[in-house]
């Protein structure tokens, strides 16, 4: 239902967001953030906003990964690591360190 003007506005907003994000994180090697707003929902109950925390890295095009970081009431909690463009090795090393440290 978007018009051509709507699409162009959305793409322009996306470009501005990406430029501002990349400028703001120039000197940051790694961002650690929640993967979701809470623990994983029971199987089959994923809603429309389930991936909202993961979306910014995808929109900007920087490498990111999500991994388990503990649990709440038996349901897994995920952490998201967001790296710098072309620095996947830093991202993977941090992910490995978190996995080795164990849940929580």
XYZ file of N, CA, C and O in Angstrom:
416
model
N 0.787 -1.196 0.000
C 0.000 0.000 0.000
C 0.835 1.269 0.000
O 0.291 2.347 0.186
N 2.150 1.166 -0.190
C 2.981 2.366 -0.201
C 3.044 2.958 -1.600
O 3.108 2.229 -2.586
N 3.073 4.263 -1.659
C 3.271 4.941 -2.939
C 4.763 5.027 -3.214
O 5.597 4.771 -2.328
N 5.111 5.426 -4.409
C 6.518 5.627 -4.742
C 7.161 6.673 -3.848
O 8.308 6.529 -3.422
N 6.428 7.723 -3.540
C 6.932 8.775 -2.652
C 7.175 8.202 -1.255
O 8.195 8.503 -0.623
N 6.254 7.359 -0.774
C 6.422 6.723 0.535
C 7.687 5.864 0.570
O 8.447 5.899 1.540
N 7.893 5.087 -0.472
C 9.070 4.215 -0.547
C 10.344 5.047 -0.540
O 11.301 4.737 0.180
N 10.371 6.115 -1.313
C 11.564 6.963 -1.358
C 11.836 7.607 0.010
O 12.983 7.717 0.435
N 10.783 8.011 0.705
C 10.936 8.593 2.039
C 11.500 7.543 3.003
O 12.400 7.830 3.795
N 10.971 6.325 2.954
C 11.461 5.251 3.822
C 12.933 4.937 3.539
O 13.725 4.741 4.463
N 13.305 4.865 2.273
C 14.696 4.587 1.916
C 15.621 5.710 2.362
O 16.737 5.466 2.824
N 15.148 6.931 2.256
C 15.931 8.075 2.707
C 16.119 8.032 4.220
O 17.216 8.285 4.729
N 15.049 7.716 4.954
C 15.153 7.579 6.408
C 16.136 6.478 6.779
O 16.926 6.622 7.717
N 16.078 5.374 6.065
C 16.982 4.249 6.300
C 18.433 4.679 6.100
O 19.304 4.393 6.924
N 18.698 5.391 5.016
C 20.057 5.874 4.745
C 20.545 6.819 5.839
O 21.692 6.739 6.270
N 19.679 7.724 6.289
C 20.064 8.655 7.353
C 20.352 7.903 8.649
O 21.317 8.202 9.355
N 19.506 6.917 8.967
C 19.729 6.115 10.174
C 21.076 5.402 10.097
O 21.858 5.429 11.051
N 21.354 4.775 8.968
C 22.614 4.037 8.809
C 23.807 4.982 8.953
O 24.777 4.663 9.650
N 23.751 6.135 8.329
C 24.862 7.092 8.403
C 25.074 7.576 9.833
O 26.218 7.650 10.314
N 23.991 7.889 10.537
C 24.101 8.364 11.923
C 24.635 7.261 12.834
O 25.470 7.509 13.708
N 24.164 6.029 12.642
C 24.635 4.913 13.457
C 26.135 4.703 13.240
O 26.899 4.570 14.199
N 26.554 4.648 11.989
C 27.963 4.394 11.692
C 28.846 5.514 12.219
O 29.945 5.262 12.727
N 28.381 6.750 12.148
C 29.147 7.872 12.688
C 29.235 7.785 14.214
O 30.295 8.000 14.796
N 28.130 7.446 14.852
C 28.102 7.385 16.320
C 28.938 6.237 16.866
O 29.391 6.301 18.017
N 29.150 5.196 16.096
C 29.876 4.017 16.591
C 31.273 3.872 15.987
O 31.873 2.813 16.093
N 31.792 4.938 15.419
C 33.097 4.889 14.759
C 34.186 4.313 15.661
O 35.011 3.529 15.224
N 34.201 4.705 16.929
C 35.251 4.268 17.848
C 34.823 3.128 18.766
O 35.479 2.852 19.768
N 33.727 2.466 18.428
C 33.217 1.372 19.254
C 33.450 0.053 18.521
O 33.004 -0.115 17.394
N 34.157 -0.867 19.164
C 34.458 -2.152 18.542
C 33.291 -3.131 18.615
O 33.114 -3.951 17.722
N 32.521 -3.052 19.698
C 31.485 -4.045 19.913
C 30.369 -3.455 20.770
O 30.630 -2.803 21.773
N 29.139 -3.690 20.348
C 27.971 -3.292 21.137
C 27.335 -4.570 21.669
O 27.107 -5.517 20.912
N 27.079 -4.601 22.964
C 26.400 -5.732 23.590
C 25.013 -5.239 23.979
O 24.878 -4.225 24.666
N 23.997 -5.944 23.509
C 22.619 -5.505 23.730
C 21.716 -6.723 23.891
O 22.081 -7.837 23.512
N 20.520 -6.518 24.419
C 19.580 -7.639 24.483
C 19.204 -8.091 23.069
O 19.171 -7.284 22.145
N 18.936 -9.363 22.917
C 18.459 -9.871 21.626
C 16.951 -9.696 21.512
O 16.416 -9.517 20.416
N 16.268 -9.756 22.646
C 14.814 -9.583 22.697
C 14.464 -8.823 23.969
O 15.316 -8.604 24.832
N 13.200 -8.467 24.114
C 12.757 -7.709 25.285
C 12.670 -8.573 26.545
O 12.525 -8.048 27.638
N 12.759 -9.859 26.412
C 12.670 -10.762 27.557
C 13.067 -12.153 27.138
O 13.688 -12.342 26.091
N 12.714 -13.141 27.931
C 13.064 -14.514 27.559
C 12.315 -14.958 26.311
O 11.315 -14.347 25.920
N 12.807 -16.004 25.714
C 12.157 -16.543 24.515
C 10.732 -16.962 24.845
O 10.486 -17.530 25.910
N 9.796 -16.690 23.941
C 8.417 -17.132 24.200
C 8.304 -18.634 23.970
O 9.142 -19.234 23.289
N 7.284 -19.247 24.523
C 7.070 -20.671 24.241
C 6.955 -20.902 22.731
O 6.559 -19.999 21.983
N 7.304 -22.091 22.304
C 7.303 -22.437 20.888
C 5.994 -22.031 20.204
O 4.919 -22.310 20.703
N 6.110 -21.372 19.066
C 4.946 -21.003 18.272
C 4.281 -19.703 18.670
O 3.312 -19.297 18.052
N 4.800 -19.011 19.686
C 4.165 -17.779 20.148
C 4.982 -16.535 19.831
O 4.961 -15.563 20.569
N 5.700 -16.527 18.735
C 6.522 -15.376 18.364
C 5.635 -14.326 17.712
O 4.951 -14.590 16.731
N 5.670 -13.112 18.260
C 4.851 -12.017 17.749
C 5.597 -11.157 16.748
O 6.775 -11.367 16.456
N 4.923 -10.153 16.249
C 5.459 -9.281 15.221
C 6.632 -8.418 15.656
O 7.394 -7.948 14.833
N 6.804 -8.186 16.950
C 7.908 -7.347 17.419
C 9.065 -8.169 17.984
O 9.995 -7.607 18.544
N 9.021 -9.474 17.835
C 10.026 -10.356 18.435
C 11.447 -10.033 17.991
O 12.396 -10.229 18.745
N 11.608 -9.524 16.789
C 12.954 -9.283 16.264
C 13.319 -7.807 16.232
O 14.292 -7.416 15.599
N 12.551 -6.968 16.927
C 12.769 -5.517 16.895
C 14.169 -5.129 17.371
O 14.767 -4.196 16.836
N 14.709 -5.838 18.362
C 16.034 -5.495 18.875
C 17.133 -5.862 17.873
O 18.225 -5.311 17.924
N 16.858 -6.808 16.990
C 17.850 -7.258 16.015
C 17.832 -6.428 14.739
O 18.788 -6.442 13.971
N 16.763 -5.707 14.520
C 16.566 -4.986 13.269
C 17.602 -3.888 12.985
O 18.069 -3.776 11.851
N 17.987 -3.060 13.953
C 18.926 -1.977 13.628
C 20.225 -2.445 12.973
O 20.668 -1.862 11.988
N 20.840 -3.496 13.493
C 22.089 -3.982 12.897
C 21.847 -4.463 11.474
O 22.674 -4.243 10.582
N 20.712 -5.093 11.256
C 20.386 -5.564 9.911
C 20.195 -4.390 8.955
O 20.644 -4.429 7.814
N 19.530 -3.354 9.418
C 19.288 -2.185 8.562
C 20.580 -1.470 8.205
O 20.734 -0.948 7.105
N 21.514 -1.434 9.151
C 22.775 -0.736 8.924
C 23.737 -1.590 8.102
O 24.581 -1.078 7.384
N 23.618 -2.896 8.220
C 24.480 -3.790 7.460
C 25.769 -4.161 8.159
O 26.735 -4.564 7.526
N 25.796 -4.016 9.480
C 26.986 -4.414 10.225
C 26.810 -5.846 10.715
O 25.690 -6.325 10.863
N 27.903 -6.548 10.970
C 27.777 -7.934 11.427
C 27.229 -7.996 12.849
O 27.538 -7.142 13.690
N 26.416 -8.984 13.090
C 25.839 -9.175 14.417
C 25.570 -10.654 14.626
O 25.421 -11.406 13.676
N 25.516 -11.040 15.883
C 25.127 -12.406 16.215
C 24.374 -12.393 17.527
O 24.515 -11.484 18.329
N 23.538 -13.385 17.693
C 22.783 -13.538 18.934
C 23.102 -14.905 19.504
O 23.235 -15.878 18.758
N 23.236 -14.962 20.820
C 23.542 -16.231 21.453
C 22.909 -16.275 22.832
O 22.579 -15.241 23.407
N 22.717 -17.489 23.369
C 22.109 -17.608 24.685
C 23.027 -17.031 25.756
O 24.243 -17.156 25.678
N 22.403 -16.388 26.751
C 23.195 -15.775 27.814
C 22.606 -16.035 29.187
O 22.902 -15.322 30.128
N 21.771 -17.010 29.307
C 21.165 -17.317 30.587
C 19.727 -17.757 30.392
O 19.309 -18.079 29.274
N 18.964 -17.764 31.484
C 17.563 -18.135 31.367
C 16.755 -17.437 32.454
O 17.305 -16.957 33.446
N 15.470 -17.390 32.215
C 14.518 -16.843 33.178
C 13.333 -17.792 33.227
O 12.687 -18.026 32.205
N 13.098 -18.365 34.381
C 12.012 -19.334 34.540
C 12.111 -20.474 33.528
O 11.106 -20.934 32.981
N 13.344 -20.888 33.236
C 13.559 -22.000 32.321
C 13.527 -21.642 30.851
O 13.745 -22.504 30.000
N 13.259 -20.378 30.523
C 13.246 -19.944 29.120
C 14.523 -19.168 28.831
O 14.970 -18.354 29.643
N 15.152 -19.420 27.663
C 16.440 -18.778 27.364
C 16.330 -17.275 27.144
O 15.345 -16.776 26.631
N 17.384 -16.595 27.580
C 17.542 -15.160 27.340
C 18.731 -15.011 26.402
O 19.778 -15.625 26.608
N 18.575 -14.195 25.367
C 19.641 -14.015 24.397
C 20.313 -12.669 24.519
O 19.725 -11.689 24.966
N 21.558 -12.648 24.135
C 22.321 -11.413 24.054
C 22.722 -11.230 22.590
O 22.944 -12.204 21.868
N 22.773 -9.992 22.174
C 23.154 -9.671 20.801
C 24.487 -8.940 20.831
O 24.696 -8.038 21.633
N 25.386 -9.347 19.969
C 26.652 -8.657 19.796
C 26.637 -8.026 18.415
O 26.334 -8.689 17.423
N 26.956 -6.755 18.364
C 26.979 -6.028 17.095
C 28.393 -5.502 16.904
O 28.933 -4.796 17.763
N 28.998 -5.880 15.786
C 30.377 -5.492 15.528
C 30.493 -4.364 14.526
O 29.503 -3.788 14.075
N 31.716 -4.073 14.178
C 32.009 -3.059 13.172
C 32.076 -3.717 11.802
O 32.407 -4.901 11.683
N 31.781 -2.955 10.795
C 31.884 -3.469 9.431
C 33.296 -3.998 9.192
O 34.271 -3.370 9.587
N 33.389 -5.138 8.590
C 34.632 -5.800 8.216
C 35.459 -6.236 9.419
O 36.647 -6.498 9.292
N 34.868 -6.326 10.598
C 35.596 -6.755 11.793
C 34.890 -7.946 12.433
O 34.737 -8.023 13.648
N 34.470 -8.889 11.606
C 33.777 -10.060 12.111
C 34.622 -10.847 13.095
O 34.097 -11.471 14.012
N 35.949 -10.828 12.918
C 36.825 -11.586 13.811
C 36.672 -11.127 15.268
O 36.713 -11.950 16.177
N 36.469 -9.843 15.491
C 36.262 -9.329 16.847
C 34.926 -9.838 17.393
O 34.827 -10.278 18.534
N 33.915 -9.795 16.555
C 32.583 -10.269 16.925
C 32.612 -11.748 17.298
O 32.085 -12.149 18.334
N 33.243 -12.558 16.464
C 33.307 -13.995 16.733
C 34.119 -14.298 17.993
O 33.770 -15.197 18.764
N 35.213 -13.565 18.220
C 36.021 -13.780 19.423
C 35.211 -13.444 20.673
O 35.257 -14.179 21.673
N 34.449 -12.372 20.637
C 33.613 -12.014 21.782
C 32.520 -13.049 22.002
O 32.252 -13.440 23.149
N 31.902 -13.500 20.936
C 30.884 -14.536 21.070
C 31.431 -15.815 21.662
O 30.807 -16.441 22.521
N 32.612 -16.177 21.221
C 33.247 -17.384 21.758
C 33.555 -17.234 23.239
O 33.358 -18.155 24.028
N 34.033 -16.038 23.632
C 34.333 -15.798 25.051
C 33.061 -15.889 25.897
O 33.075 -16.471 26.991
N 31.962 -15.366 25.409
C 30.700 -15.438 26.147
C 30.226 -16.883 26.240
O 29.802 -17.341 27.306
N 30.335 -17.628 25.156
C 29.937 -19.041 25.194
C 30.787 -19.825 26.182
O 30.276 -20.671 26.923
N 32.081 -19.569 26.208
C 32.978 -20.285 27.135
C 32.687 -19.936 28.581
O 32.892 -20.753 29.478
N 32.249 -18.699 28.827
C 31.965 -18.279 30.200
C 30.733 -18.991 30.746
O 30.558 -19.107 31.949
N 29.881 -19.471 29.858
C 28.701 -20.213 30.281
C 27.502 -19.308 30.473
O 27.615 -18.088 30.465
N 26.344 -19.907 30.595
C 25.105 -19.147 30.742
C 25.138 -18.216 31.958
O 25.684 -18.558 32.987
N 24.488 -17.054 31.764
C 24.340 -16.122 32.883
C 25.540 -15.269 33.079
O 25.631 -14.458 33.912
